[in-house]
Amino acid sequence: MVIDAHLHLWDKQLGRVGENKVVALKDGKSDFGGEIRQMMPPYMLDGRNTVEMLISNMNYARVSGCVVTQEYIDGNQDHYLLECRKKYPKRIKVCCLYEEKEIKDEWIGQFDGIKICAGRLKEQNLLHHKEIFEKAERLKKFISIDMADGDAQTDAMEQLIETYPNLRIAIGHFGMVTADGWEKQIALAKHEHVYVESGGITWLFHKEFYPYPSAVRAIRTAIDICGIDKLMWGSDYPRTMTAITYDMSKDFIEKTTELSEEEKIKFLGENARAFYGFEELEVPEKIRNMVE
């Protein structure tokens, strides 16, 4: 049972980086604040990153469920994500996007969680955003949060965790593992309802490339800090698929000898199933491909 705890979808990409626009072009490219970047694999011809293509990739890689987060660089995709979950209600959990303004309880109630791009907030002090944490706990939603590099926000985060002890929090990008002080983000998962997901870990170690031995060593370090039961796999689809396939984003975990089989089972799916509350998931059928 494999569950992807961190990926992205959009119908029309219309986001921003700082004050500059991010707009999808064609052949997987985007205008990224004035620079042309390969934002998606080139077979995403029309700039749309659709749920149908995702499900096809999930079926091939035998991924049972997923959590769709959001990012400012893609633009707010709230409406599209509700459509996606309606099509695949058992396999997909979705987050609404926090944009430093009030979100009505009625709107939050339609989603499974709330995404906070904390490293991109104009107001970087997380204590100034405590209202959204209070709402998430009261409405029994999880928070998916990508924090600023290192320990810049960990003290404030610790205070919020203690203030809202029943709030489920998933820390993204494996604590920005290649930045100094990343271990302090991982240590937050010592709290009962705080977990860490590895979305983007292949991006952070992209210079090393597959099979990412340093990423595996970082997972071992995180296990020493907070335990295997608090760690979850994420792909950061589709951006990381500009360098590797979706299957490769978990394949290096499945094949490493540095993790036990029990640790792999927990990391790749069982921990996420417990944290996000997935039910009735099925394992996609294995289809032998042409090189096997």
Short mmCIF file of C-alpha atoms in Angstrom, two decimals:
data_model
loop_
_atom_site.label_atom_id
_atom_site.label_comp_id
_atom_site.label_asym_id
_atom_site.label_seq_id
_atom_site.Cartn_x
_atom_site.Cartn_y
_atom_site.Cartn_z
CA MET A 1 0.00 0.00 0.00
CA VAL A 2 1.69 3.21 -1.23
CA ILE A 3 0.33 6.71 -0.55
CA ASP A 4 1.82 9.92 -1.97
CA ALA A 5 1.66 12.62 0.71
CA HIS A 6 2.74 15.57 -1.45
CA LEU A 7 1.86 16.35 -5.05
CA HIS A 8 0.28 19.10 -7.16
CA LEU A 9 -2.51 19.45 -9.70
CA TRP A 10 -3.80 22.40 -11.67
CA ASP A 11 -6.20 23.08 -14.48
CA LYS A 12 -4.80 26.47 -15.47
CA GLN A 13 -1.50 27.56 -13.97
CA LEU A 14 -1.68 31.24 -13.10
CA GLY A 15 0.53 31.80 -10.08
CA ARG A 16 3.27 34.07 -8.84
CA VAL A 17 6.83 34.02 -7.60
CA GLY A 18 7.31 37.08 -5.43
CA GLU A 19 5.48 39.81 -7.33
CA ASN A 20 6.00 38.23 -10.75
CA LYS A 21 3.54 36.03 -12.62
CA VAL A 22 3.95 32.33 -13.37
CA VAL A 23 2.03 31.32 -16.48
CA ALA A 24 1.92 27.96 -18.24
CA LEU A 25 3.00 27.93 -21.88
CA LYS A 26 3.21 24.68 -23.88
CA ASP A 27 5.31 21.49 -23.95
CA GLY A 28 5.56 21.55 -20.17
CA LYS A 29 7.18 25.00 -20.05
CA SER A 30 6.13 27.98 -17.97
CA ASP A 31 7.00 31.66 -17.86
CA PHE A 32 8.45 31.68 -14.35
CA GLY A 33 8.58 35.35 -13.41
CA GLY A 34 10.14 36.30 -16.74
CA GLU A 35 12.31 33.20 -17.18
CA ILE A 36 11.23 30.22 -19.27
CA ARG A 37 11.43 27.08 -17.12
CA GLN A 38 10.57 23.43 -17.73
CA MET A 39 7.89 23.28 -15.05
CA MET A 40 6.36 19.97 -16.13
CA PRO A 41 7.37 16.97 -18.23
CA PRO A 42 7.28 17.90 -21.93
CA TYR A 43 4.39 15.54 -22.65
CA MET A 44 2.09 17.88 -20.68
CA LEU A 45 1.52 19.75 -23.91
CA ASP A 46 -1.17 22.28 -23.04
CA GLY A 47 0.03 23.49 -19.62
CA ARG A 48 -2.68 21.53 -17.79
CA ASN A 49 -1.61 19.18 -15.02
CA THR A 50 -4.75 17.08 -14.84
CA VAL A 51 -6.07 14.53 -12.40
CA GLU A 52 -6.59 12.05 -15.22
CA MET A 53 -2.87 12.07 -16.06
CA LEU A 54 -2.02 11.77 -12.38
CA ILE A 55 -4.25 8.75 -11.87
CA SER A 56 -2.66 7.09 -14.90
CA ASN A 57 0.79 7.64 -13.36
CA MET A 58 -0.43 6.40 -9.98
CA ASN A 59 -1.86 3.25 -11.50
CA TYR A 60 1.38 2.49 -13.35
CA ALA A 61 3.49 3.09 -10.23
CA ARG A 62 0.93 1.19 -8.11
CA VAL A 63 0.24 4.15 -5.81
CA SER A 64 -3.10 3.73 -4.08
CA GLY A 65 -3.84 7.21 -2.72
CA CYS A 66 -2.49 10.75 -2.67
CA VAL A 67 -2.66 14.13 -0.99
CA VAL A 68 -2.84 17.19 -3.25
CA THR A 69 -1.14 20.22 -1.72
CA GLN A 70 -0.81 23.65 -3.33
CA GLU A 71 1.80 26.30 -4.10
CA TYR A 72 1.66 30.02 -4.85
CA ILE A 73 3.63 29.45 -8.06
CA ASP A 74 0.68 27.49 -9.50
CA GLY A 75 -2.07 29.87 -8.40
CA ASN A 76 -5.06 28.97 -6.26
CA GLN A 77 -6.51 25.67 -7.47
CA ASP A 78 -9.24 25.24 -4.81
CA HIS A 79 -12.12 24.85 -7.25
CA TYR A 80 -10.29 22.42 -9.51
CA LEU A 81 -9.16 20.25 -6.61
CA LEU A 82 -12.74 19.85 -5.40
CA GLU A 83 -13.61 18.60 -8.89
CA CYS A 84 -10.68 16.17 -8.78
CA ARG A 85 -11.73 14.69 -5.45
CA LYS A 86 -15.31 14.36 -6.66
CA LYS A 87 -14.02 12.16 -9.49
CA TYR A 88 -11.78 10.04 -7.24
CA PRO A 89 -13.16 10.44 -3.69
CA LYS A 90 -11.45 7.37 -2.21
CA ARG A 91 -8.00 7.99 -3.66
CA ILE A 92 -7.51 11.74 -3.27
CA LYS A 93 -7.30 14.12 -0.30
CA VAL A 94 -7.16 17.85 -1.15
CA CYS A 95 -5.99 21.06 0.55
CA CYS A 96 -7.32 24.57 0.17
CA LEU A 97 -4.65 27.26 -0.13
CA TYR A 98 -3.97 29.78 2.66
CA GLU A 99 -3.09 33.17 1.14
CA GLU A 100 -2.72 35.41 4.22
CA LYS A 101 -6.37 36.32 4.30
CA GLU A 102 -9.42 34.92 6.02
CA ILE A 103 -10.87 31.67 4.74
CA LYS A 104 -14.48 31.08 5.76
CA ASP A 105 -15.25 28.00 7.83
CA GLU A 106 -17.79 26.91 5.23
CA TRP A 107 -15.12 26.87 2.51
CA ILE A 108 -12.51 25.07 4.62
CA GLY A 109 -15.14 22.49 5.50
CA GLN A 110 -15.20 21.23 1.91
CA PHE A 111 -11.53 20.25 2.02
CA ASP A 112 -9.48 17.65 3.87
CA GLY A 113 -6.72 20.04 4.86
CA ILE A 114 -5.15 23.48 4.49
CA LYS A 115 -1.88 24.21 2.71
CA ILE A 116 0.43 26.90 4.12
CA CYS A 117 3.45 27.92 2.03
CA ALA A 118 5.17 29.27 5.14
CA GLY A 119 8.51 29.96 3.47
CA ARG A 120 6.75 32.24 0.97
CA LEU A 121 4.54 34.18 3.39
CA LYS A 122 4.93 37.94 3.37
CA GLU A 123 4.60 37.85 7.16
CA GLN A 124 7.12 35.17 8.12
CA ASN A 125 6.24 35.05 11.83
CA LEU A 126 3.89 32.07 12.07
CA LEU A 127 2.44 33.37 15.32
CA HIS A 128 0.77 36.10 13.28
CA HIS A 129 -1.16 33.39 11.45
CA LYS A 130 -2.47 31.55 14.49
CA GLU A 131 -6.10 32.03 13.40
CA ILE A 132 -5.72 29.54 10.55
CA PHE A 133 -4.20 26.98 12.95
CA GLU A 134 -7.10 27.50 15.35
CA LYS A 135 -9.61 26.99 12.55
CA ALA A 136 -7.89 23.85 11.33
CA GLU A 137 -7.98 22.28 14.80
CA ARG A 138 -11.58 23.30 15.44
CA LEU A 139 -12.76 22.02 12.05
CA LYS A 140 -10.68 18.83 12.40
CA LYS A 141 -8.62 19.49 9.27
CA PHE A 142 -4.90 18.79 8.86
CA ILE A 143 -2.34 21.43 7.94
CA SER A 144 0.24 20.76 5.24
CA ILE A 145 3.07 23.24 5.68
CA ASP A 146 6.30 23.96 3.82
CA MET A 147 8.43 25.89 6.27
CA ALA A 148 11.23 28.37 5.64
CA ASP A 149 14.72 26.89 5.41
CA GLY A 150 16.39 25.59 8.54
CA ASP A 151 15.16 26.69 11.95
CA ALA A 152 13.86 30.16 10.97
CA GLN A 153 10.27 29.26 11.93
CA THR A 154 10.68 26.27 14.23
CA ASP A 155 10.35 28.16 17.54
CA ALA A 156 7.08 29.76 16.46
CA MET A 157 5.89 26.44 15.09
CA GLU A 158 6.61 24.75 18.40
CA GLN A 159 4.47 27.34 20.19
CA LEU A 160 1.59 26.75 17.78
CA ILE A 161 1.85 22.99 18.19
CA GLU A 162 1.65 23.38 21.95
CA THR A 163 -1.27 25.83 21.65
CA TYR A 164 -3.23 23.49 19.37
CA PRO A 165 -2.16 20.02 20.57
CA ASN A 166 -4.88 18.10 18.67
CA LEU A 167 -4.07 19.66 15.30
CA ARG A 168 -2.61 17.27 12.71
CA ILE A 169 0.38 18.88 10.97
CA ALA A 170 2.42 17.50 8.07
CA ILE A 171 5.77 19.25 7.55
CA GLY A 172 6.72 19.20 3.87
CA HIS A 173 9.90 18.92 1.83
CA PHE A 174 11.45 16.75 4.56
CA GLY A 175 12.22 19.88 6.56
CA MET A 176 14.15 21.39 3.60
CA VAL A 177 16.70 18.69 4.25
CA THR A 178 19.64 20.22 2.38
CA ALA A 179 19.55 23.45 4.42
CA ASP A 180 21.45 23.90 7.69
CA GLY A 181 19.21 23.33 10.69
CA TRP A 182 16.79 20.99 8.92
CA GLU A 183 16.93 18.58 11.84
CA LYS A 184 15.02 21.07 14.00
CA GLN A 185 12.06 20.83 11.64
CA ILE A 186 12.21 17.02 11.87
CA ALA A 187 12.34 17.22 15.67
CA LEU A 188 8.92 18.90 15.67
CA ALA A 189 7.54 15.45 14.81
CA LYS A 190 8.30 14.33 18.36
CA HIS A 191 4.93 15.90 19.12
CA GLU A 192 2.06 13.42 18.89
CA HIS A 193 0.17 14.80 15.90
CA VAL A 194 3.09 16.18 13.87
CA TYR A 195 4.46 14.19 10.92
CA VAL A 196 7.04 14.85 8.19
CA GLU A 197 6.63 14.09 4.47
CA SER A 198 9.36 13.82 1.88
CA GLY A 199 7.78 15.67 -1.06
CA GLY A 200 10.61 17.22 -3.07
CA ILE A 201 13.43 15.17 -1.57
CA THR A 202 14.59 14.08 -5.03
CA TRP A 203 14.59 17.75 -6.07
CA LEU A 204 16.71 18.70 -3.07
CA PHE A 205 19.24 15.98 -3.92
CA HIS A 206 18.90 16.34 -7.70
CA LYS A 207 22.63 16.97 -8.26
CA GLU A 208 23.39 13.58 -6.77
CA PHE A 209 20.55 11.95 -8.77
CA TYR A 210 19.13 8.43 -8.63
CA PRO A 211 19.33 6.35 -6.43
CA TYR A 212 19.84 9.31 -4.06
CA PRO A 213 22.04 7.73 -1.36
CA SER A 214 22.21 10.99 0.59
CA ALA A 215 18.42 11.18 0.65
CA VAL A 216 18.29 7.68 2.11
CA ARG A 217 20.88 8.65 4.73
CA ALA A 218 18.75 11.71 5.59
CA ILE A 219 15.77 9.42 6.13
CA ARG A 220 17.88 7.30 8.47
CA THR A 221 18.88 10.46 10.38
CA ALA A 222 15.22 11.49 10.64
CA ILE A 223 14.33 8.04 11.98
CA ASP A 224 16.91 8.57 14.72
CA ILE A 225 15.35 11.95 15.57
CA CYS A 226 11.60 11.24 15.58
CA GLY A 227 11.11 7.57 14.71
CA ILE A 228 9.93 5.85 11.53
CA ASP A 229 6.26 6.09 12.54
CA LYS A 230 6.30 9.87 11.88
CA LEU A 231 7.72 9.86 8.35
CA MET A 232 5.81 9.71 5.04
CA TRP A 233 6.75 9.52 1.36
CA GLY A 234 5.88 12.27 -1.11
CA SER A 235 6.80 12.77 -4.76
CA ASP A 236 6.26 16.51 -5.47
CA TYR A 237 4.68 15.46 -8.78
CA PRO A 238 4.83 16.77 -11.49
CA ARG A 239 7.82 19.11 -11.09
CA THR A 240 10.23 16.37 -10.04
CA MET A 241 9.09 14.37 -13.08
CA THR A 242 11.11 16.75 -15.29
CA ALA A 243 14.14 14.70 -14.20
CA ILE A 244 12.80 11.27 -13.25
CA THR A 245 9.68 9.18 -13.72
CA TYR A 246 6.94 9.06 -11.12
CA ASP A 247 7.81 5.44 -10.36
CA MET A 248 11.48 6.37 -9.74
CA SER A 249 10.44 8.86 -7.06
CA LYS A 250 9.63 5.91 -4.78
CA ASP A 251 11.64 3.15 -6.47
CA PHE A 252 14.87 4.23 -4.77
CA ILE A 253 13.16 3.71 -1.40
CA GLU A 254 11.83 0.30 -2.37
CA LYS A 255 15.26 -0.90 -3.53
CA THR A 256 17.56 0.50 -0.86
CA THR A 257 19.13 -1.89 1.63
CA GLU A 258 19.53 0.89 4.20
CA LEU A 259 15.90 0.59 5.34
CA SER A 260 14.18 -2.52 6.65
CA GLU A 261 11.08 -3.90 4.96
CA GLU A 262 8.99 -2.78 7.94
CA GLU A 263 10.42 0.74 7.68
CA LYS A 264 9.66 0.87 3.95
CA ILE A 265 6.05 -0.24 4.49
CA LYS A 266 5.50 2.47 7.10
CA PHE A 267 7.30 5.21 5.16
CA LEU A 268 5.67 4.50 1.80
CA GLY A 269 2.08 4.16 2.95
CA GLU A 270 1.03 2.94 6.36
CA ASN A 271 1.95 6.14 8.21
CA ALA A 272 0.10 8.29 5.67
CA ARG A 273 -2.96 6.07 5.81
CA ALA A 274 -3.14 6.60 9.57
CA PHE A 275 -2.38 10.35 9.47
CA TYR A 276 -4.73 11.34 6.64
CA GLY A 277 -7.45 8.79 7.35
CA PHE A 278 -7.52 6.92 4.05
CA GLU A 279 -10.02 4.07 3.87
CA GLU A 280 -10.90 1.35 1.37
CA LEU A 281 -7.80 1.82 -0.77
CA GLU A 282 -6.86 -0.82 -3.31
CA VAL A 283 -3.41 -1.64 -4.64
CA PRO A 284 -3.36 -1.10 -8.44
CA GLU A 285 -2.71 -4.17 -10.52
CA LYS A 286 0.89 -4.83 -11.58
CA ILE A 287 1.18 -4.59 -15.37
CA ARG A 288 4.38 -5.97 -16.88
CA ASN A 289 5.98 -3.30 -19.07
CA MET A 290 7.83 -3.71 -22.35
CA VAL A 291 11.36 -3.80 -20.87
CA GLU A 292 10.61 -6.55 -18.38
#
